[in-house]
mmCIF file of C-alpha atoms in Angstrom:
data_model
loop_
_atom_site.group_PDB
_atom_site.id
_atom_site.type_symbol
_atom_site.label_atom_id
_atom_site.label_comp_id
_atom_site.label_asym_id
_atom_site.label_seq_id
_atom_site.Cartn_x
_atom_site.Cartn_y
_atom_site.Cartn_z
ATOM 1 C CA MET D 265 2.559 0.670 19.670
ATOM 2 C CA GLU D 266 4.703 -2.551 18.585
ATOM 3 C CA GLN D 267 5.791 -2.601 14.795
ATOM 4 C CA GLY D 268 5.245 -5.563 12.716
ATOM 5 C CA TYR D 269 6.664 -6.369 9.591
ATOM 6 C CA VAL D 270 7.617 -3.371 7.367
ATOM 7 C CA ALA D 271 8.402 -3.663 3.995
ATOM 8 C CA GLU D 272 10.551 -1.047 2.479
ATOM 9 C CA LYS D 273 11.162 0.212 -1.356
ATOM 10 C CA GLU D 274 13.421 2.624 -2.696
ATOM 11 C CA ILE D 275 11.419 5.140 -4.978
ATOM 12 C CA GLN D 276 13.020 6.285 -7.988
ATOM 13 C CA ILE D 277 12.558 10.205 -8.582
ATOM 14 C CA MET D 278 12.091 11.577 -11.795
ATOM 15 C CA TYR D 279 12.164 14.910 -13.182
ATOM 16 C CA ALA D 280 9.109 14.268 -14.716
ATOM 17 C CA ASP D 281 7.507 13.335 -11.295
ATOM 18 C CA THR D 282 7.917 17.053 -10.206
ATOM 19 C CA ASP D 283 5.084 19.892 -10.576
ATOM 20 C CA MET D 284 5.504 23.682 -11.263
ATOM 21 C CA MET D 285 7.131 24.396 -7.655
ATOM 22 C CA GLY D 286 9.838 22.040 -8.255
ATOM 23 C CA VAL D 287 8.926 19.317 -5.415
ATOM 24 C CA ILE D 288 7.019 16.140 -6.479
ATOM 25 C CA TYR D 289 3.571 16.339 -7.887
ATOM 26 C CA HIS D 290 0.935 14.902 -5.346
ATOM 27 C CA GLY D 291 -0.768 12.544 -7.686
ATOM 28 C CA ASN D 292 2.448 10.666 -7.771
ATOM 29 C CA TYR D 293 2.123 9.688 -4.104
ATOM 30 C CA ALA D 294 -0.760 7.023 -4.943
ATOM 31 C CA LYS D 295 1.535 5.372 -7.233
ATOM 32 C CA TRP D 296 4.367 5.201 -4.768
ATOM 33 C CA LEU D 297 1.720 3.555 -2.110
ATOM 34 C CA GLU D 298 0.926 1.076 -4.727
ATOM 35 C CA LEU D 299 4.776 0.125 -5.176
ATOM 36 C CA GLY D 300 5.055 -0.136 -1.294
ATOM 37 C CA ARG D 301 1.981 -2.329 -1.192
ATOM 38 C CA MET D 302 3.298 -4.542 -3.940
ATOM 39 C CA GLN D 303 6.532 -4.835 -2.242
ATOM 40 C CA LEU D 304 4.881 -5.992 1.099
ATOM 41 C CA ILE D 305 2.783 -8.573 -0.586
ATOM 42 C CA GLU D 306 5.883 -9.762 -2.585
ATOM 43 C CA ASP D 307 7.988 -10.131 0.465
ATOM 44 C CA ILE D 308 5.543 -12.233 2.266
ATOM 45 C CA GLY D 309 4.879 -14.520 -0.828
ATOM 46 C CA TYR D 310 1.769 -13.545 -2.403
ATOM 47 C CA ASP D 311 0.680 -11.329 -5.512
ATOM 48 C CA TYR D 312 -2.211 -9.348 -6.715
ATOM 49 C CA VAL D 313 -1.713 -11.135 -10.156
ATOM 50 C CA ALA D 314 -2.595 -14.629 -8.906
ATOM 51 C CA MET D 315 -5.614 -13.020 -7.029
ATOM 52 C CA GLU D 316 -6.498 -11.639 -10.441
ATOM 53 C CA ARG D 317 -6.287 -14.817 -12.437
ATOM 54 C CA ALA D 318 -8.562 -16.482 -9.693
ATOM 55 C CA GLY D 319 -11.303 -14.112 -10.602
ATOM 56 C CA TYR D 320 -10.720 -11.448 -7.610
ATOM 57 C CA PHE D 321 -9.681 -7.944 -7.472
ATOM 58 C CA ALA D 322 -8.559 -5.554 -4.415
ATOM 59 C CA PRO D 323 -9.507 -1.875 -5.415
ATOM 60 C CA VAL D 324 -8.653 0.965 -3.207
ATOM 61 C CA TYR D 325 -11.651 1.821 -1.146
ATOM 62 C CA ASP D 326 -9.937 4.775 0.816
ATOM 63 C CA LEU D 327 -7.021 6.581 0.619
ATOM 64 C CA ASN D 328 -5.587 9.205 3.060
ATOM 65 C CA VAL D 329 -2.268 11.433 2.733
ATOM 66 C CA THR D 330 -0.595 13.885 4.848
ATOM 67 C CA TYR D 331 2.437 15.680 3.455
ATOM 68 C CA LYS D 332 4.656 16.889 5.997
ATOM 69 C CA LYS D 333 8.056 17.588 4.008
ATOM 70 C CA ALA D 334 8.717 18.203 0.243
ATOM 71 C CA LEU D 335 10.630 15.978 -1.829
ATOM 72 C CA LYS D 336 12.456 17.232 -4.778
ATOM 73 C CA TYR D 337 14.074 15.837 -8.112
ATOM 74 C CA GLY D 338 17.534 14.795 -6.907
ATOM 75 C CA ASP D 339 16.234 13.467 -3.323
ATOM 76 C CA ARG D 340 16.436 9.849 -2.271
ATOM 77 C CA ALA D 341 13.148 8.378 -1.182
ATOM 78 C CA PHE D 342 11.890 5.061 -0.052
ATOM 79 C CA VAL D 343 8.312 3.785 1.002
ATOM 80 C CA ARG D 344 7.881 1.821 3.966
ATOM 81 C CA THR D 345 4.486 -0.183 4.368
ATOM 82 C CA TRP D 346 2.934 -2.267 6.844
ATOM 83 C CA ILE D 347 -0.307 -3.972 7.943
ATOM 84 C CA GLU D 348 -2.263 -1.444 10.544
ATOM 85 C CA GLU D 349 -5.454 -3.713 10.230
ATOM 86 C CA ASN D 350 -6.799 -6.691 8.915
ATOM 87 C CA THR D 351 -10.922 -7.031 9.459
ATOM 88 C CA GLY D 352 -11.523 -9.944 7.412
ATOM 89 C CA LEU D 353 -13.464 -7.752 4.829
ATOM 90 C CA ARG D 354 -11.110 -4.966 4.468
ATOM 91 C CA THR D 355 -7.492 -4.417 4.926
ATOM 92 C CA VAL D 356 -5.834 -0.862 5.981
ATOM 93 C CA TYR D 357 -2.143 -0.269 4.583
ATOM 94 C CA GLY D 358 0.176 2.146 6.620
ATOM 95 C CA TYR D 359 3.014 4.038 4.988
ATOM 96 C CA GLU D 360 5.606 6.359 5.396
ATOM 97 C CA ILE D 361 7.921 7.925 2.971
ATOM 98 C CA ILE D 362 11.106 8.997 3.864
ATOM 99 C CA ASN D 363 13.992 10.904 2.637
ATOM 100 C CA GLY D 364 17.491 9.718 2.388
ATOM 101 C CA SER D 365 18.123 11.227 5.609
ATOM 102 C CA GLY D 366 15.367 9.267 7.074
ATOM 103 C CA GLU D 367 12.873 12.302 7.665
ATOM 104 C CA VAL D 368 9.373 11.376 7.045
ATOM 105 C CA CYS D 369 8.140 13.175 4.342
ATOM 106 C CA THR D 370 4.559 11.606 3.852
ATOM 107 C CA GLU D 371 2.026 9.421 6.047
ATOM 108 C CA ALA D 372 -0.545 7.817 4.435
ATOM 109 C CA THR D 373 -2.880 4.995 4.812
ATOM 110 C CA THR D 374 -5.133 3.337 2.106
ATOM 111 C CA THR D 375 -7.964 0.917 2.731
ATOM 112 C CA LEU D 376 -8.462 -1.949 0.303
ATOM 113 C CA ILE D 377 -11.480 -4.757 -0.046
ATOM 114 C CA VAL D 378 -11.430 -7.719 -2.321
ATOM 115 C CA VAL D 379 -14.343 -7.825 -4.900
ATOM 116 C CA LYS D 380 -15.570 -10.374 -7.607
ATOM 117 C CA LYS D 381 -17.038 -9.905 -10.499
ATOM 118 C CA ILE D 382 -20.774 -11.408 -10.044
ATOM 119 C CA ASP D 383 -23.795 -11.281 -12.478
ATOM 120 C CA GLY D 384 -21.641 -8.305 -14.193
ATOM 121 C CA GLU D 385 -21.241 -6.357 -11.097
ATOM 122 C CA PHE D 386 -18.147 -6.305 -8.686
ATOM 123 C CA LYS D 387 -19.154 -7.335 -4.804
ATOM 124 C CA PRO D 388 -17.164 -7.350 -1.942
ATOM 125 C CA VAL D 389 -16.024 -10.576 -0.777
ATOM 126 C CA VAL D 390 -14.648 -11.572 2.775
ATOM 127 C CA PHE D 391 -10.853 -11.741 2.377
ATOM 128 C CA LYS D 392 -10.702 -14.024 5.510
ATOM 129 C CA LYS D 393 -12.814 -16.860 3.840
ATOM 130 C CA THR D 394 -11.369 -16.160 0.300
ATOM 131 C CA PHE D 395 -7.848 -16.017 1.086
ATOM 132 C CA PRO D 396 -7.497 -17.539 4.429
ATOM 133 C CA GLU D 397 -3.846 -18.280 4.417
ATOM 134 C CA TRP D 398 -2.870 -14.635 3.008
ATOM 135 C CA PHE D 399 -5.266 -13.107 5.697
ATOM 136 C CA GLN D 400 -3.720 -15.309 8.479
ATOM 137 C CA LYS D 401 -0.083 -13.970 7.348
ATOM 138 C CA TYR D 402 -1.242 -10.344 7.396
ATOM 139 C CA GLU D 403 -2.629 -11.256 11.373
ATOM 140 C CA THR D 404 1.039 -12.179 12.044
ATOM 141 C CA ILE D 405 2.912 -9.598 10.632
ATOM 142 C CA LYS D 406 0.405 -6.592 11.319
ATOM 143 C CA VAL D 407 1.336 -3.701 13.664
ATOM 144 C CA LYS D 408 0.152 -4.538 17.224
ATOM 145 C CA LYS D 409 -1.719 -1.680 19.113
#
């Protein structure tokens, strides 16, 4: 597998992020994956705010997380994000959260779709047709399998 573009963002781990066992509470990872997506999108020149101003939204359709090694308060952590799949209707983002030693602590994917409010309901739209330049940029940076 040949790697495409990978965005990287440092995560600031706060004491409030920990659970009763002293490790990072699992619910925080979804927030960190969003930080990674936002970094990737910003790095390539796009942003969700502009999408939303145009009346479109990109909700998470699916989330998969595998916890491999605990992170704790005081650790350095980074989220790495890339495009795994880009079908035109849905986009699959891949992630690794690594510690300061470069060890993979978490692996994850999220699948997002683009929706527009039509007749009071959010309905999926084709990303490829609605945002063709953005779609094409994802094609050029995604992981090659």
